[in-house]
PDB file of C-alpha atoms in Angstrom:
ATOM      1  CA  MET A 240      28.941  34.133  41.154  1.00  0.00           C
ATOM      2  CA  LEU A 241      30.904  32.327  38.457  1.00  0.00           C
ATOM      3  CA  THR A 242      28.057  29.865  37.987  1.00  0.00           C
ATOM      4  CA  VAL A 243      25.539  32.657  37.415  1.00  0.00           C
ATOM      5  CA  ALA A 244      27.850  34.316  34.886  1.00  0.00           C
ATOM      6  CA  GLY A 245      28.392  30.983  33.137  1.00  0.00           C
ATOM      7  CA  LEU A 246      24.656  30.366  32.923  1.00  0.00           C
ATOM      8  CA  PHE A 247      24.146  33.860  31.538  1.00  0.00           C
ATOM      9  CA  VAL A 248      26.747  33.240  28.811  1.00  0.00           C
ATOM     10  CA  LEU A 249      25.204  29.876  27.909  1.00  0.00           C
ATOM     11  CA  ALA A 250      21.743  31.430  27.770  1.00  0.00           C
ATOM     12  CA  ALA A 251      23.002  34.218  25.487  1.00  0.00           C
ATOM     13  CA  LEU A 252      24.693  31.682  23.209  1.00  0.00           C
ATOM     14  CA  ALA A 253      21.513  29.605  22.994  1.00  0.00           C
ATOM     15  CA  LEU A 254      18.949  32.409  22.687  1.00  0.00           C
ATOM     16  CA  PHE A 255      20.770  34.922  20.489  1.00  0.00           C
ATOM     17  CA  PRO A 256      22.942  33.067  17.958  1.00  0.00           C
ATOM     18  CA  VAL A 257      22.807  35.725  15.217  1.00  0.00           C
ATOM     19  CA  PRO A 258      24.059  38.643  17.374  1.00  0.00           C
ATOM     20  CA  VAL A 259      26.646  36.340  18.969  1.00  0.00           C
ATOM     21  CA  VAL A 260      28.055  35.294  15.573  1.00  0.00           C
ATOM     22  CA  ARG A 261      27.958  38.883  14.310  1.00  0.00           C
ATOM     23  CA  ALA A 262      30.053  39.898  17.323  1.00  0.00           C
ATOM     24  CA  ALA A 263      32.336  36.838  17.184  1.00  0.00           C
ATOM     25  CA  PRO A 264      32.289  35.254  13.690  1.00  0.00           C
ATOM     26  CA  SER A 265      34.622  32.466  14.778  1.00  0.00           C
ATOM     27  CA  LEU A 266      31.749  31.029  16.868  1.00  0.00           C
ATOM     28  CA  ALA A 267      29.821  30.148  13.692  1.00  0.00           C
ATOM     29  CA  SER A 268      31.735  26.865  13.484  1.00  0.00           C
ATOM     30  CA  LEU A 269      30.676  26.024  17.058  1.00  0.00           C
ATOM     31  CA  TYR A 270      27.014  26.437  16.124  1.00  0.00           C
ATOM     32  CA  THR A 271      27.509  24.396  12.948  1.00  0.00           C
ATOM     33  CA  ALA A 272      29.194  21.624  14.962  1.00  0.00           C
ATOM     34  CA  ILE A 273      26.096  21.270  17.139  1.00  0.00           C
ATOM     35  CA  GLY A 274      23.733  21.386  14.158  1.00  0.00           C
ATOM     36  CA  ILE A 275      22.564  25.008  14.299  1.00  0.00           C
ATOM     37  CA  GLU A 276      22.910  27.058  11.130  1.00  0.00           C
ATOM     38  CA  VAL A 277      23.299  30.777  11.852  1.00  0.00           C
ATOM     39  CA  ASN A 278      22.447  33.098   8.970  1.00  0.00           C
ATOM     40  CA  VAL A 279      23.823  36.554   9.773  1.00  0.00           C
ATOM     41  CA  ARG A 280      23.138  37.967   6.303  1.00  0.00           C
ATOM     42  CA  GLY A 281      19.414  37.232   6.295  1.00  0.00           C
ATOM     43  CA  LEU A 282      19.733  35.821   2.765  1.00  0.00           C
ATOM     44  CA  THR A 283      19.743  32.308   1.380  1.00  0.00           C
ATOM     45  CA  ILE A 284      21.132  31.000  -1.914  1.00  0.00           C
ATOM     46  CA  HIS A 285      19.135  28.154  -3.471  1.00  0.00           C
ATOM     47  CA  GLY A 286      18.256  26.457  -6.724  1.00  0.00           C
ATOM     48  CA  VAL A 287      21.839  26.579  -7.996  1.00  0.00           C
ATOM     49  CA  SER A 288      22.346  24.799 -11.302  1.00  0.00           C
ATOM     50  CA  SER A 289      25.149  24.683 -13.821  1.00  0.00           C
ATOM     51  CA  SER A 290      25.297  23.661 -17.451  1.00  0.00           C
ATOM     52  CA  GLU A 291      27.974  23.433 -20.076  1.00  0.00           C
ATOM     53  CA  GLN A 292      27.217  25.103 -23.367  1.00  0.00           C
ATOM     54  CA  THR A 293      29.036  26.069 -26.516  1.00  0.00           C
ATOM     55  CA  GLU A 294      29.083  29.631 -27.748  1.00  0.00           C
ATOM     56  CA  GLU A 295      30.757  30.454 -31.067  1.00  0.00           C
ATOM     57  CA  GLY A 296      32.594  27.126 -30.896  1.00  0.00           C
ATOM     58  CA  ALA A 297      34.028  27.715 -27.404  1.00  0.00           C
ATOM     59  CA  PRO A 298      32.969  25.945 -24.185  1.00  0.00           C
ATOM     60  CA  LEU A 299      30.966  28.027 -21.721  1.00  0.00           C
ATOM     61  CA  LEU A 300      29.864  27.281 -18.157  1.00  0.00           C
ATOM     62  CA  LEU A 301      26.560  28.851 -17.126  1.00  0.00           C
ATOM     63  CA  VAL A 302      25.669  28.965 -13.415  1.00  0.00           C
ATOM     64  CA  LYS A 303      22.193  30.112 -12.311  1.00  0.00           C
ATOM     65  CA  GLY A 304      20.329  30.312  -9.037  1.00  0.00           C
ATOM     66  CA  SER A 305      18.139  32.332  -6.708  1.00  0.00           C
ATOM     67  CA  ILE A 306      18.558  34.384  -3.553  1.00  0.00           C
ATOM     68  CA  THR A 307      15.734  34.912  -1.049  1.00  0.00           C
ATOM     69  CA  SER A 308      15.582  37.352   1.857  1.00  0.00           C
ATOM     70  CA  LEU A 309      14.873  35.865   5.281  1.00  0.00           C
ATOM     71  CA  SER A 310      15.372  39.204   7.017  1.00  0.00           C
ATOM     72  CA  GLU A 311      12.564  41.221   8.585  1.00  0.00           C
ATOM     73  CA  THR A 312      14.129  44.420   7.222  1.00  0.00           C
ATOM     74  CA  PRO A 313      15.399  45.283   3.729  1.00  0.00           C
ATOM     75  CA  VAL A 314      18.847  43.809   3.124  1.00  0.00           C
ATOM     76  CA  ASP A 315      21.572  44.556   0.580  1.00  0.00           C
ATOM     77  CA  VAL A 316      22.513  41.639  -1.642  1.00  0.00           C
ATOM     78  CA  PRO A 317      26.315  41.310  -1.725  1.00  0.00           C
ATOM     79  CA  ARG A 318      28.370  40.093  -4.653  1.00  0.00           C
ATOM     80  CA  LEU A 319      28.469  36.350  -5.168  1.00  0.00           C
ATOM     81  CA  ARG A 320      31.600  34.229  -5.409  1.00  0.00           C
ATOM     82  CA  VAL A 321      31.330  31.318  -7.851  1.00  0.00           C
ATOM     83  CA  ALA A 322      33.979  28.589  -7.883  1.00  0.00           C
ATOM     84  CA  VAL A 323      34.656  25.591 -10.107  1.00  0.00           C
ATOM     85  CA  ILE A 324      35.592  22.574  -7.981  1.00  0.00           C
ATOM     86  CA  ALA A 325      37.552  19.459  -9.070  1.00  0.00           C
ATOM     87  CA  ALA A 326      36.536  15.903  -8.136  1.00  0.00           C
ATOM     88  CA  ASP A 327      39.128  15.918  -5.318  1.00  0.00           C
ATOM     89  CA  GLY A 328      37.677  19.109  -3.812  1.00  0.00           C
ATOM     90  CA  ARG A 329      40.320  21.516  -5.097  1.00  0.00           C
ATOM     91  CA  GLU A 330      39.101  24.914  -6.193  1.00  0.00           C
ATOM     92  CA  LEU A 331      40.203  25.360  -9.796  1.00  0.00           C
ATOM     93  CA  TYR A 332      38.915  28.836 -10.566  1.00  0.00           C
ATOM     94  CA  ALA A 333      36.732  31.458  -8.898  1.00  0.00           C
ATOM     95  CA  TRP A 334      35.074  34.657 -10.039  1.00  0.00           C
ATOM     96  CA  THR A 335      32.375  37.027  -8.852  1.00  0.00           C
ATOM     97  CA  THR A 336      28.993  38.069 -10.133  1.00  0.00           C
ATOM     98  CA  MET A 337      26.071  40.171  -8.988  1.00  0.00           C
ATOM     99  CA  ALA A 338      22.426  39.318  -8.448  1.00  0.00           C
ATOM    100  CA  ALA A 339      19.735  40.878 -10.616  1.00  0.00           C
ATOM    101  CA  ARG A 340      18.618  43.074  -7.677  1.00  0.00           C
ATOM    102  CA  ALA A 341      20.815  44.870  -5.150  1.00  0.00           C
ATOM    103  CA  LYS A 342      18.304  45.020  -2.261  1.00  0.00           C
ATOM    104  CA  LEU A 343      15.559  42.676  -1.074  1.00  0.00           C
ATOM    105  CA  ALA A 344      12.687  43.171   1.375  1.00  0.00           C
ATOM    106  CA  GLN A 345      11.415  40.350   3.603  1.00  0.00           C
ATOM    107  CA  GLY A 346      10.438  37.317   1.527  1.00  0.00           C
ATOM    108  CA  GLU A 347      11.523  38.834  -1.779  1.00  0.00           C
ATOM    109  CA  ALA A 348      13.722  36.892  -4.171  1.00  0.00           C
ATOM    110  CA  THR A 349      16.067  37.598  -7.040  1.00  0.00           C
ATOM    111  CA  THR A 350      18.134  35.558  -9.462  1.00  0.00           C
ATOM    112  CA  PHE A 351      21.745  35.448 -10.572  1.00  0.00           C
ATOM    113  CA  ARG A 352      23.578  34.207 -13.652  1.00  0.00           C
ATOM    114  CA  ALA A 353      27.314  33.749 -14.001  1.00  0.00           C
ATOM    115  CA  ARG A 354      29.173  32.752 -17.147  1.00  0.00           C
ATOM    116  CA  LEU A 355      32.696  31.428 -17.527  1.00  0.00           C
ATOM    117  CA  ALA A 356      34.289  31.056 -20.935  1.00  0.00           C
ATOM    118  CA  SER A 357      36.580  28.043 -21.344  1.00  0.00           C
ATOM    119  CA  PRO A 358      36.000  26.528 -17.878  1.00  0.00           C
ATOM    120  CA  PRO A 359      38.639  24.124 -16.500  1.00  0.00           C
ATOM    121  CA  ALA A 360      38.081  20.685 -18.038  1.00  0.00           C
ATOM    122  CA  GLU A 361      38.642  18.910 -14.702  1.00  0.00           C
ATOM    123  CA  GLY A 362      35.838  20.875 -13.029  1.00  0.00           C
ATOM    124  CA  ARG A 363      33.070  18.658 -11.615  1.00  0.00           C
ATOM    125  CA  THR A 364      30.896  20.925  -9.480  1.00  0.00           C
ATOM    126  CA  VAL A 365      30.366  24.581  -8.686  1.00  0.00           C
ATOM    127  CA  ALA A 366      30.108  26.309  -5.326  1.00  0.00           C
ATOM    128  CA  VAL A 367      28.299  29.612  -4.854  1.00  0.00           C
ATOM    129  CA  ARG A 368      28.476  31.784  -1.737  1.00  0.00           C
ATOM    130  CA  PHE A 369      28.391  35.427  -0.780  1.00  0.00           C
ATOM    131  CA  LEU A 370      31.657  37.290  -1.205  1.00  0.00           C
ATOM    132  CA  GLY A 371      33.148  37.946   2.231  1.00  0.00           C
ATOM    133  CA  ARG A 372      35.756  40.212   3.732  1.00  0.00           C
ATOM    134  CA  GLN A 373      38.185  37.291   3.866  1.00  0.00           C
ATOM    135  CA  ASP A 374      38.041  37.077   0.070  1.00  0.00           C
ATOM    136  CA  LEU A 375      38.945  40.723  -0.333  1.00  0.00           C
ATOM    137  CA  ALA A 376      41.713  40.523   2.279  1.00  0.00           C
ATOM    138  CA  THR A 377      43.456  37.412   0.997  1.00  0.00           C
ATOM    139  CA  HIS A 378      42.791  37.372  -2.745  1.00  0.00           C
ATOM    140  CA  ALA A 379      42.339  39.850  -5.503  1.00  0.00           C
ATOM    141  CA  VAL A 380      38.751  39.759  -6.778  1.00  0.00           C
ATOM    142  CA  ARG A 381      38.742  38.264 -10.270  1.00  0.00           C
TER     143      ARG A 381
END
């Protein structure tokens, strides 16, 4: 009996990763560890680029990219969290921005642009991800 139940659980984990991770988000790291990316949002961020500019004599960081829907149904596009990262991996500053469109149908894409005046000088890279509940629970949104 235990063997049948164990096989059922393993089959569910293997065949239905998205519903499993939706129900138990902590299992996402298990899937990642075995090389399976699970996308519960149905959206992907890509083409992220950053450039330093000067506007009215002040430094400005411009971050741009695209978001594409992978979902079979229309999906809301959440806010994006953009972070400036130091060479040692420390997050120096983070802020949020919104995509150009709030909802995407299957295969549709939109863009985003985020600007930061006077970015930290020690910043080396940027990281962009969707704003999550953990951000709202542990930090004030900037």
